Amino acid sequence: MCGIIGYIGDREACSILVSGLSHLEYRGYDSSGVALMEKDNVNIYKAEGKLINLVEILKTKQDVISKAHIGIGHIRWATHGLPTTINAHPHTCNCKNLTLVHNGIIENYQELKEELTKEGCIFKSQTDTEVAAHLIAHEYGKTNDLLLAMQSAVKKIKGAFAFCAIHKKEPDKIVVAKRNAPLIIGVGEGENFVASDIPAIIEYTKKAIYLCDYQVGVVKKDSIKIYDDKNQLIENKIEYLPFEAIAISKMGYKHFMLKEIHEQSDVVRNVLSSKLTDIEHEIKFDEFKLTSNKIKNITRVQIVACGTSLHAGLVGKYIIEKFARIPTDVEPSSEYIYRDTIADENTLVIGISQSGETADTITAIKQAKNRNSHIVIITNRTDSTMARLADSLLPVNAGIEVSVAATKSYMAQLISLYLLAIYLKEQKGLKENEKEIQNLKHELITLPNKIEMLLEKTDEIQRIAKKYSSYKDFIFIARGINYPSALEGALKLKEISYINATGYGAGELKHGPIAMLDSNMPVLAILNSGIVYDKVLSNCEEAKARQAKLIGVSDYIAQKDINLFDDLILIPAVSDILSPALNIVVLQLLAYYISEYLGKDVDQPRNLAKSVTVE
Ligand code: M6R
């Protein structure tokens, strides 16, 4: 992960770097740092923890930093070495002429370190980045040219990187390189920028060059030159950035997460717009590039994703198999890439990712692309690496999601998958389930109103959150299409409250997890009216018999069953098939209020980052 930023021009570099880093903090917040070049001198400032700590340090150095018009900066999500100041970027070499920031993981850093140690390099940190700094400086010693040094160094590096380097002897440039980590060069007038992501520079420019893997760029104040791996100068491809400089604000909510939960009704409306207008017409999916004949030839679907996106994929399996009748496998991308997967030109491979930058999913997609499968990408970021790999790009348009815990992007992914499943069925000309499809279309159209109804009654969820906030463990159970809801509810709770929460298929409880049940282990059961209601109810009885506290989440509980539950959260009436889209709102709110009640850092939970660009 990590975020990098660079500036070269006439303005005060430091404030641009810090502003950029503030927009990259979603990529990590273990430490931050900047290196500011003034003439042939480089000053480095670093701080452990969040960016605010660096800002405090910089406030005391105003007279020095205001003179620098070139600089690089970094926000860290620790991979190698503790999140300390010494491990914070930027890193330098022995003579401190070269300064480097890095996003990624250098896999052969130990071997390189051993070789460089023999050459006299002295390492101060535990990071792989410091090894790269010494390596580039070592190569510089052979040529006295930063571009050549970078080109030669990256050939020796295995792994993923986006590098941004400055050198005291070449104070008119920033040199950048990338492989399997994002990097853009913002194009300005008499000034240029480097960043891991658009929000860091959008305030200053709307034009950028997306650096490709194996390219190295030399960024000066009034020129940008990019070279391929054979040192050939290539033509700059300038693109317009798909963002407005928006003030990302909490709009009066205490946390971004709460705001984003409340945005979900509009997110659903956005995803549906122009695709599903009324229940009589077929779904329109102009972004889907396979003809109906080719769709009829699809023999299997493979969904690859991580974390919350993986849970959306699990719901996707259920509905694609049910409606489109295509066998569907869902796998964490990080596992998919270590199997000799069976995929061919008749396999539809769907990558789901909020950020579009998750390294494991990118690798999985590339693997499937090599097998000639049709690649569908469902993402919130049309400018991402994954979007660029797509044969069919399905943007979810959920708007920027700031909170590290995914909420509205999950909702957008779910709705996209419902539409896709119906679309595949309709394109195949399948006539089964017609009535159910009409009903589902109607329910999708009315879903935003139901989400709003649910969000009007958060008091009860707050009360229950407070009541259960002191428990150290939680179990979430459900069956069928809500099994992924149990997984996602547990993930939400553990990532923002640090309470140990696990989701199980309710039927699995008796095969082991039931051993953990007693009065200290609350069980949250999702049991909508539908085919699995009675079965989940029996599993609830089994839990209750072990003195577990029971929380029910449902659109309907029979009068005779109400007393079984210690607490009940009722959602608006919904079919079993669409219920994950309502149940999840309850689970998001429950996690949010527990975390908030415990005083945790809701939007930036410890050890996590919004975009996971390392494998
Ligand atoms: O950007 P992606 O959707 O590919 O990210 C995948 C996971 O890293 C992400 O969903 C993560 O699990 C979130 N913290 C969930 O809230």
XYZ file of C-alpha atoms and ligand atoms in Angstrom:
631
model
C 0.000 0.000 0.000
C 1.330 3.440 0.924
C 0.837 6.636 -1.020
C 3.457 8.711 -2.790
C 3.462 12.279 -4.016
C 5.919 14.545 -5.795
C 5.969 18.184 -6.872
C 8.286 20.249 -9.046
C 7.488 23.833 -10.019
C 7.516 27.356 -8.606
C 5.069 26.972 -5.744
C 5.928 26.064 -2.179
C 6.334 22.309 -2.493
C 5.633 21.416 1.119
C 2.017 22.540 1.272
C 1.248 20.734 -2.007
C 2.853 17.547 -0.696
C 0.983 17.692 2.602
C -2.326 18.432 0.913
C -1.686 15.519 -1.461
C -0.812 13.204 1.404
C -4.017 14.134 3.190
C -5.902 12.762 0.161
C -3.785 9.616 0.201
C -4.199 8.856 3.892
C -6.728 6.173 2.978
C -3.742 4.180 1.678
C -2.132 3.955 5.107
C -1.523 6.004 8.212
C 1.352 4.306 10.029
C 3.747 7.193 9.351
C 4.385 10.002 6.907
C 7.298 12.018 5.610
C 8.467 14.585 3.087
C 11.805 15.417 1.487
C 12.204 19.016 0.344
C 14.941 20.040 -2.051
C 16.298 23.560 -1.968
C 19.172 24.209 -4.355
C 21.391 21.190 -3.721
C 20.227 20.547 -0.204
C 17.522 18.089 0.853
C 15.686 18.340 4.187
C 13.727 15.322 5.350
C 10.931 15.437 7.926
C 9.159 12.324 9.181
C 6.641 11.391 11.852
C 5.177 8.211 13.255
C 1.390 7.770 13.119
C -1.094 9.929 11.297
C -0.285 12.823 8.992
C -1.301 15.349 11.636
C 1.893 14.465 13.540
C 4.012 15.442 10.534
C 2.006 18.632 10.084
C 2.814 19.608 13.679
C 6.543 19.141 13.016
C 6.404 21.101 9.770
C 4.707 24.038 11.522
C 7.916 24.616 13.470
C 10.100 24.623 10.325
C 8.164 27.127 8.257
C 11.131 29.387 7.456
C 13.148 26.462 5.993
C 10.410 24.649 4.147
C 8.905 27.661 2.409
C 11.986 27.936 0.193
C 11.661 24.484 -1.397
C 9.908 24.130 -4.753
C 10.736 20.473 -5.350
C 9.823 17.631 -3.054
C 8.540 14.127 -2.567
C 6.291 12.749 0.147
C 4.965 9.492 1.497
C 2.245 8.029 3.650
C 3.011 4.539 4.930
C 1.193 1.281 5.554
C 3.919 -0.788 7.156
C 5.031 -3.957 5.390
C 8.692 -4.340 6.409
C 9.560 -3.060 9.858
C 7.564 -1.471 12.640
C 5.594 1.707 12.032
C 8.325 3.899 13.564
C 9.894 7.177 12.494
C 13.108 5.439 11.475
C 11.167 3.187 9.100
C 9.114 6.092 7.744
C 9.885 7.225 4.182
C 11.666 9.033 2.544
C 14.815 6.917 2.727
C 18.312 7.823 1.640
C 21.656 6.208 0.793
C 24.987 6.504 2.698
C 25.938 9.896 1.252
C 22.318 11.120 1.424
C 22.493 12.389 -2.154
C 19.599 10.216 -3.244
C 16.192 10.316 -1.569
C 13.425 7.837 -2.339
C 9.765 7.123 -1.555
C 8.209 3.808 -2.477
C 4.883 2.004 -2.624
C 5.002 -1.793 -2.966
C 7.086 -4.731 -1.793
C 10.575 -5.619 -2.954
C 10.634 -9.384 -2.773
C 14.395 -9.885 -3.166
C 15.353 -7.136 -0.728
C 17.279 -9.538 1.549
C 19.607 -10.702 -1.251
C 20.075 -7.127 -2.453
C 20.756 -5.983 1.094
C 23.452 -8.616 1.550
C 25.156 -7.595 -1.692
C 24.938 -3.889 -0.889
C 26.218 -4.431 2.655
C 29.336 -6.026 1.147
C 29.707 -2.872 -0.963
C 29.727 -0.770 2.215
C 26.083 0.338 2.432
C 24.906 0.965 5.968
C 21.223 0.402 6.690
C 19.358 2.265 9.392
C 15.833 0.948 8.929
C 14.216 -2.464 8.510
C 12.507 -1.442 5.284
C 12.838 -2.881 1.801
C 12.663 0.704 0.521
C 15.985 1.681 2.065
C 17.532 -1.215 0.129
C 16.135 0.261 -3.096
C 17.516 3.702 -2.168
C 20.996 2.238 -1.714
C 20.660 0.210 -4.902
C 19.706 3.222 -7.043
C 22.526 5.260 -5.444
C 24.935 2.406 -6.117
C 23.922 2.367 -9.796
C 24.232 6.161 -9.863
C 27.865 5.756 -8.866
C 28.455 3.954 -12.188
C 26.850 6.551 -14.493
C 26.245 9.803 -12.625
C 22.786 9.860 -14.205
C 19.610 9.398 -12.177
C 17.542 8.132 -15.110
C 20.125 5.466 -16.007
C 20.546 4.571 -12.345
C 16.815 4.047 -11.911
C 16.554 2.024 -15.134
C 19.387 -0.210 -14.117
C 18.184 -0.607 -10.506
C 14.631 -1.628 -11.401
C 16.000 -4.437 -13.578
C 17.530 -5.950 -10.430
C 14.394 -5.626 -8.334
C 11.783 -8.372 -8.001
C 8.346 -7.447 -6.721
C 6.029 -4.471 -6.936
C 6.974 -0.823 -6.765
C 6.125 2.743 -7.554
C 9.272 4.833 -6.965
C 9.758 8.548 -6.782
C 13.383 9.721 -6.406
C 15.321 12.971 -6.213
C 19.081 13.488 -6.254
C 21.097 16.416 -4.908
C 23.331 16.465 -8.004
C 20.328 16.689 -10.347
C 18.111 19.177 -8.530
C 15.919 19.915 -11.559
C 14.064 16.601 -11.721
C 12.090 13.841 -10.083
C 12.619 10.373 -11.506
C 9.796 7.842 -11.270
C 9.319 4.162 -12.091
C 6.612 1.578 -11.572
C 5.733 -2.091 -11.731
C 2.433 -3.474 -10.418
C 1.706 -0.394 -8.299
C -0.181 2.699 -9.445
C 1.548 5.954 -10.389
C 0.321 8.992 -12.292
C 2.184 12.071 -13.456
C 0.022 15.184 -13.190
C 0.643 17.613 -16.033
C 0.650 21.298 -15.092
C 1.745 24.630 -16.598
C 5.337 25.237 -15.540
C 4.907 22.638 -12.835
C 4.316 18.903 -12.675
C 3.150 16.386 -10.112
C 3.519 12.724 -9.237
C 1.011 10.744 -7.194
C -0.343 7.316 -6.362
C -3.875 8.482 -6.997
C -5.903 11.282 -8.548
C -7.381 12.958 -5.428
C -3.838 13.935 -4.366
C -3.366 16.251 -7.348
C -6.816 17.010 -8.729
C -6.862 20.392 -7.000
C -3.937 21.453 -9.216
C -4.422 19.744 -12.556
C -6.983 17.764 -14.548
C -4.416 16.249 -16.931
C -2.216 13.267 -16.264
C -0.094 10.554 -17.767
C -0.629 7.056 -16.389
C 2.848 5.550 -16.128
C 2.876 1.926 -17.324
C 4.784 -0.983 -15.846
C 8.479 -1.074 -16.784
C 8.497 2.589 -17.763
C 10.722 5.199 -16.150
C 9.843 8.894 -16.227
C 11.894 12.057 -15.808
C 9.671 14.813 -14.484
C 10.988 18.369 -14.685
C 9.128 21.595 -14.045
C 8.424 22.156 -17.753
C 8.882 18.735 -19.320
C 7.986 15.079 -18.807
C 9.956 12.378 -20.595
C 9.018 8.732 -20.387
C 11.241 5.853 -21.435
C 10.401 2.216 -21.985
C 12.481 -0.669 -20.666
C 14.724 -0.453 -23.750
C 15.451 3.194 -22.957
C 13.397 4.376 -25.936
C 11.643 7.713 -25.430
C 7.916 7.178 -25.846
C 5.160 9.588 -26.730
C 3.322 11.068 -23.764
C -0.301 9.968 -23.604
C -2.069 12.701 -21.661
C -5.499 11.841 -20.284
C -8.177 13.967 -18.641
C -8.831 12.963 -15.067
C -12.367 11.793 -14.288
C -12.689 13.805 -11.083
C -13.744 17.252 -10.051
C -11.818 18.902 -7.236
C -14.450 18.083 -4.674
C -14.421 19.008 -1.073
C -14.736 15.627 0.570
C -16.669 16.431 3.695
C -18.592 14.542 6.350
C -21.674 16.674 5.627
C -22.474 16.955 9.303
C -22.114 13.262 10.096
C -19.721 12.341 12.894
C -17.813 9.923 10.670
C -17.448 9.231 6.957
C -18.659 5.689 7.587
C -21.996 6.914 8.911
C -22.351 9.338 6.010
C -21.544 6.585 3.534
C -24.076 4.213 5.126
C -26.683 6.933 4.730
C -25.768 7.479 1.080
C -26.745 3.941 0.135
C -30.263 4.648 -1.064
C -28.882 7.119 -3.615
C -26.149 4.668 -4.534
C -28.820 2.088 -5.428
C -30.698 4.671 -7.508
C -27.447 5.504 -9.356
C -26.651 1.895 -10.176
C -30.171 1.226 -11.401
C -30.472 4.383 -13.480
C -30.677 3.727 -17.218
C -30.289 -0.031 -16.645
C -33.537 -0.862 -14.918
C -36.343 1.585 -15.555
C -39.464 -0.548 -15.212
C -40.364 -4.153 -14.596
C -41.639 -4.824 -18.127
C -38.389 -4.128 -19.938
C -35.210 -6.128 -20.118
C -32.140 -4.886 -18.273
C -29.909 -2.637 -20.413
C -26.199 -3.139 -19.917
C -24.348 -1.201 -22.605
C -21.055 -1.646 -20.751
C -21.277 -5.423 -21.107
C -19.423 -6.174 -24.326
C -20.317 -9.807 -25.032
C -23.036 -10.438 -27.626
C -25.994 -12.575 -26.591
C -24.600 -15.407 -28.744
C -21.335 -15.292 -26.839
C -23.222 -15.119 -23.543
C -25.011 -18.322 -24.517
C -21.597 -19.985 -24.899
C -20.422 -19.107 -21.386
C -19.856 -22.375 -19.566
C -18.723 -21.037 -16.221
C -18.264 -17.885 -14.210
C -15.360 -17.267 -11.865
C -15.571 -14.382 -9.424
C -12.339 -13.117 -7.866
C -12.224 -10.486 -5.134
C -11.023 -9.790 -1.592
C -12.617 -8.793 1.703
C -15.961 -7.082 1.388
C -15.908 -7.353 -2.405
C -15.488 -11.112 -2.019
C -18.656 -11.198 0.095
C -20.525 -9.354 -2.653
C -19.194 -12.020 -5.031
C -20.664 -14.773 -2.845
C -24.101 -13.196 -3.202
C -23.335 -12.953 -6.931
C -22.775 -16.722 -7.143
C -26.163 -17.363 -5.633
C -28.061 -15.146 -8.050
C -26.065 -15.903 -11.219
C -26.552 -19.630 -10.684
C -30.220 -19.184 -9.826
C -31.194 -16.917 -12.698
C -28.554 -17.295 -15.433
C -28.003 -21.000 -14.695
C -24.234 -20.747 -15.145
C -21.983 -22.613 -12.667
C -20.211 -19.931 -10.666
C -17.153 -20.192 -8.429
C -16.114 -17.459 -6.052
C -12.600 -17.364 -4.725
C -10.401 -14.942 -2.815
C -8.037 -13.533 -5.445
C -5.106 -14.336 -3.177
C -5.931 -18.058 -3.463
C -6.957 -18.063 -7.120
C -3.478 -16.935 -8.137
C -1.790 -19.929 -6.552
C -3.811 -22.565 -8.407
C -3.509 -23.793 -11.940
C -6.978 -22.489 -12.626
C -9.156 -23.877 -15.370
C -10.460 -20.993 -17.430
C -10.808 -20.495 -21.166
C -12.496 -18.244 -23.722
C -15.903 -19.488 -22.584
C -15.235 -18.506 -18.989
C -16.521 -15.198 -17.712
C -14.139 -13.924 -15.045
C -15.572 -11.189 -12.841
C -13.180 -9.109 -10.747
C -14.894 -7.088 -8.042
C -13.007 -4.282 -6.346
C -13.967 -0.964 -4.811
C -10.527 0.529 -5.434
C -9.629 -1.341 -8.603
C -6.086 -1.460 -7.234
C -6.102 -4.560 -5.004
C -2.884 -6.327 -5.980
C -4.165 -9.899 -5.527
C -7.206 -9.246 -7.695
C -5.121 -7.554 -10.389
C -2.850 -10.615 -10.528
C -5.859 -12.959 -10.689
C -7.359 -10.927 -13.531
C -4.084 -11.001 -15.468
C -3.931 -14.764 -14.984
C -7.454 -15.152 -16.401
C -6.695 -12.751 -19.246
C -3.804 -14.990 -20.262
C -6.311 -17.816 -20.557
C -8.414 -15.693 -22.946
C -11.387 -15.429 -20.618
C -13.697 -12.434 -20.947
C -12.848 -10.091 -18.069
C -15.623 -8.162 -16.358
C -14.557 -5.605 -13.776
C -17.045 -4.247 -11.245
C -15.378 -1.267 -9.620
C -15.925 2.128 -8.083
C -12.841 3.509 -9.841
C -13.020 3.744 -13.620
C -9.511 5.198 -13.638
C -7.957 2.212 -11.837
C -5.501 -0.435 -12.983
C -8.238 -3.072 -12.956
C -10.561 -0.903 -15.046
C -7.817 -0.743 -17.666
C -7.640 -4.543 -17.793
C -11.386 -4.974 -18.322
C -13.030 -6.299 -21.459
C -16.328 -5.166 -19.952
C -16.061 -2.402 -17.381
C -19.070 -2.064 -15.085
C -18.619 1.099 -13.001
C -20.679 1.169 -9.811
C -20.533 4.969 -9.387
C -20.880 4.907 -5.621
C -18.836 8.109 -5.267
C -15.622 8.377 -3.307
C -15.689 6.098 -0.279
C -13.439 7.554 2.390
C -14.038 5.296 5.369
C -11.702 2.299 5.295
C -14.622 0.007 6.109
C -16.474 -0.514 2.846
C -20.231 0.125 3.023
C -21.792 1.923 0.080
C -19.386 0.303 -2.388
C -20.606 -3.109 -1.159
C -24.184 -2.026 -1.756
C -23.283 -0.823 -5.247
C -21.496 -4.099 -6.011
C -24.509 -6.113 -4.819
C -26.937 -4.178 -6.993
C -24.630 -4.451 -10.015
C -24.528 -8.221 -9.525
C -28.340 -8.465 -9.319
C -28.598 -6.538 -12.581
C -25.877 -8.631 -14.195
C -27.516 -11.913 -13.187
C -30.865 -10.819 -14.618
C -29.141 -9.458 -17.735
C -27.336 -12.755 -18.377
C -30.595 -14.656 -17.953
C -32.437 -12.339 -20.334
C -29.667 -12.441 -22.941
C -29.664 -16.243 -22.784
C -33.391 -16.159 -23.416
C -34.189 -18.299 -20.361
C -37.858 -18.341 -19.518
C -37.750 -19.788 -15.998
C -38.454 -17.600 -12.944
C -40.214 -14.899 -15.021
C -42.600 -13.997 -12.195
C -39.808 -13.911 -9.640
C -37.695 -11.710 -11.929
C -40.547 -9.228 -12.333
C -40.971 -9.157 -8.592
C -37.230 -8.698 -8.066
C -37.147 -5.826 -10.552
C -39.995 -4.174 -8.685
C -38.214 -4.697 -5.387
C -34.964 -3.281 -6.757
C -36.789 -0.137 -7.821
C -38.378 0.258 -4.380
C -35.232 -0.722 -2.462
C -33.945 2.868 -1.990
C -37.154 3.786 -0.136
C -36.830 0.744 2.106
C -33.221 1.621 2.924
C -34.389 5.115 3.847
C -37.145 3.669 6.074
C -34.545 1.547 7.819
C -32.196 4.488 8.292
C -34.941 6.471 9.960
C -35.051 3.975 12.820
C -31.464 3.742 13.996
C -32.277 4.339 17.699
C -33.037 0.692 18.296
C -29.780 -0.389 16.636
C -27.862 2.146 18.747
C -29.442 0.799 21.924
C -28.543 -2.776 21.015
C -25.013 -1.727 20.009
C -24.463 -0.174 23.422
C -25.847 -3.233 25.187
C -23.450 -5.610 23.390
C -20.380 -3.382 23.121
C -18.600 -4.961 26.096
C -18.569 -8.497 24.648
C -15.208 -9.711 23.416
C -16.532 -12.239 20.877
C -19.458 -12.474 18.478
C -20.868 -15.082 16.138
C -22.953 -14.193 13.080
C -25.083 -16.915 11.484
C -27.276 -17.151 8.403
C -28.083 -19.549 5.595
C -28.514 -19.388 1.833
C -28.161 -16.006 0.214
C -27.567 -14.350 3.588
C -24.575 -16.488 4.473
C -22.367 -13.805 2.841
C -24.254 -11.200 4.945
C -23.110 -13.054 8.075
C -19.516 -12.988 6.807
C -19.705 -9.308 5.909
C -21.426 -8.346 9.175
C -18.677 -10.088 11.140
C -15.959 -8.467 9.027
C -17.449 -5.010 9.587
C -17.591 -5.548 13.339
C -14.075 -6.880 13.705
C -12.375 -4.346 11.467
C -13.702 -1.243 13.190
C -14.283 -2.406 16.796
C -11.534 -5.101 17.063
C -14.108 -7.466 18.604
C -13.471 -11.042 17.547
C -16.419 -11.769 15.237
C -16.898 -14.749 12.928
C -19.586 -15.476 10.380
C -20.826 -19.041 9.853
C -23.383 -20.774 7.731
C -25.975 -21.437 10.461
C -25.988 -25.140 9.630
C -22.271 -25.337 10.377
C -22.715 -24.183 13.962
C -23.289 -27.696 15.250
C -20.173 -29.004 13.470
C -17.742 -27.241 15.778
C -18.382 -23.575 16.559
C -21.179 -24.518 18.975
C -18.428 -25.588 21.392
C -17.666 -21.912 21.956
C -21.192 -20.939 22.931
C -22.039 -19.765 26.424
C -23.485 -16.625 27.959
C -20.385 -14.649 26.931
C -20.818 -15.302 23.230
C -23.677 -13.398 21.598
C -25.055 -14.916 18.400
C -26.515 -12.644 15.747
C -28.854 -14.583 13.479
C -30.113 -13.343 10.122
C -33.377 -15.114 9.347
C -35.610 -13.646 6.734
C -38.978 -15.070 5.862
C -38.274 -17.611 3.166
C -37.017 -21.111 2.586
C -34.356 -21.111 5.299
C -36.324 -19.359 8.066
C -37.270 -22.539 9.947
C -33.795 -24.007 9.618
C -32.056 -20.901 10.981
C -34.647 -20.768 13.727
C -33.679 -24.298 14.788
C -30.023 -23.225 14.863
C -31.051 -20.274 17.042
C -32.768 -22.715 19.439
C -29.537 -24.711 19.619
C -27.593 -21.557 20.472
C -30.142 -20.475 23.062
C -29.913 -23.895 24.709
C -26.214 -23.067 25.339
C -27.140 -19.780 27.065
C -25.940 -17.629 24.172
C -27.532 -14.191 23.937
C -29.501 -14.051 20.683
C -29.970 -11.061 18.404
C -32.323 -11.602 15.475
C -32.268 -9.587 12.254
C -35.307 -10.266 10.123
C -38.197 -8.822 8.139
C -40.601 -11.133 9.935
C -40.583 -13.205 13.096
C -43.629 -15.338 13.894
C -45.321 -14.356 17.165
C -44.546 -17.764 18.660
C -40.796 -17.263 18.040
C -40.344 -13.743 19.353
C -39.416 -14.727 22.928
C -36.505 -16.791 21.727
C -34.577 -13.602 21.006
C -32.969 -11.289 23.535
C -33.112 -8.526 20.945
C -34.743 -8.179 17.553
C -34.053 -5.778 14.718
C -36.852 -5.727 12.167
C -36.230 -4.572 8.614
C -38.897 -3.616 6.030
C -40.558 -6.575 4.272
C -38.350 -7.907 1.508
C -38.005 -11.104 -0.502
C -35.364 -13.561 0.645
C -33.464 -13.052 -2.620
C -33.010 -9.283 -2.140
C -32.749 -9.339 1.656
C -28.898 -9.137 1.745
C -29.214 -5.542 0.522
C -31.314 -4.568 3.563
C -29.804 -6.828 6.210
C -26.356 -5.438 5.545
C -27.463 -1.918 6.434
C -28.408 -3.155 9.917
C -25.075 -4.944 10.322
C -23.102 -1.907 9.139
C -24.929 0.313 11.629
C -24.485 -2.169 14.460
C -20.721 -2.327 13.822
C -20.573 1.441 13.479
C -22.360 2.180 16.750
C -20.389 -0.425 18.703
C -17.119 1.034 17.401
C -18.283 4.567 18.071
C -19.458 3.664 21.571
C -16.060 2.063 22.285
C -14.349 5.233 21.103
C -12.436 3.521 18.293
C -11.109 5.269 15.214
C -14.095 4.371 13.032
C -12.890 5.738 9.700
C -9.252 4.730 10.012
C -9.100 1.515 12.034
C -5.696 0.306 13.111
C -3.506 -1.739 10.750
C -5.828 -1.309 7.760
C -5.731 0.708 4.556
C -8.355 1.466 1.951
C -6.365 0.280 -1.016
C -4.297 -2.886 -0.648
C -1.693 -2.691 -3.386
C 0.613 -5.405 -2.071
C 0.202 -9.173 -2.323
O -10.731 -2.264 -3.127
P -11.186 -3.687 -2.927
O -12.652 -3.825 -2.947
O -10.532 -4.630 -3.901
O -10.676 -4.062 -1.487
C -10.834 -5.351 -0.972
C -10.647 -5.382 0.521
O -9.369 -4.944 0.860
C -11.677 -4.514 1.238
O -12.973 -4.911 0.924
C -11.479 -4.604 2.752
O -11.833 -5.880 3.196
C -12.273 -3.519 3.467
N -11.556 -3.084 4.610
C -13.618 -3.951 3.883
O -14.281 -3.062 4.680
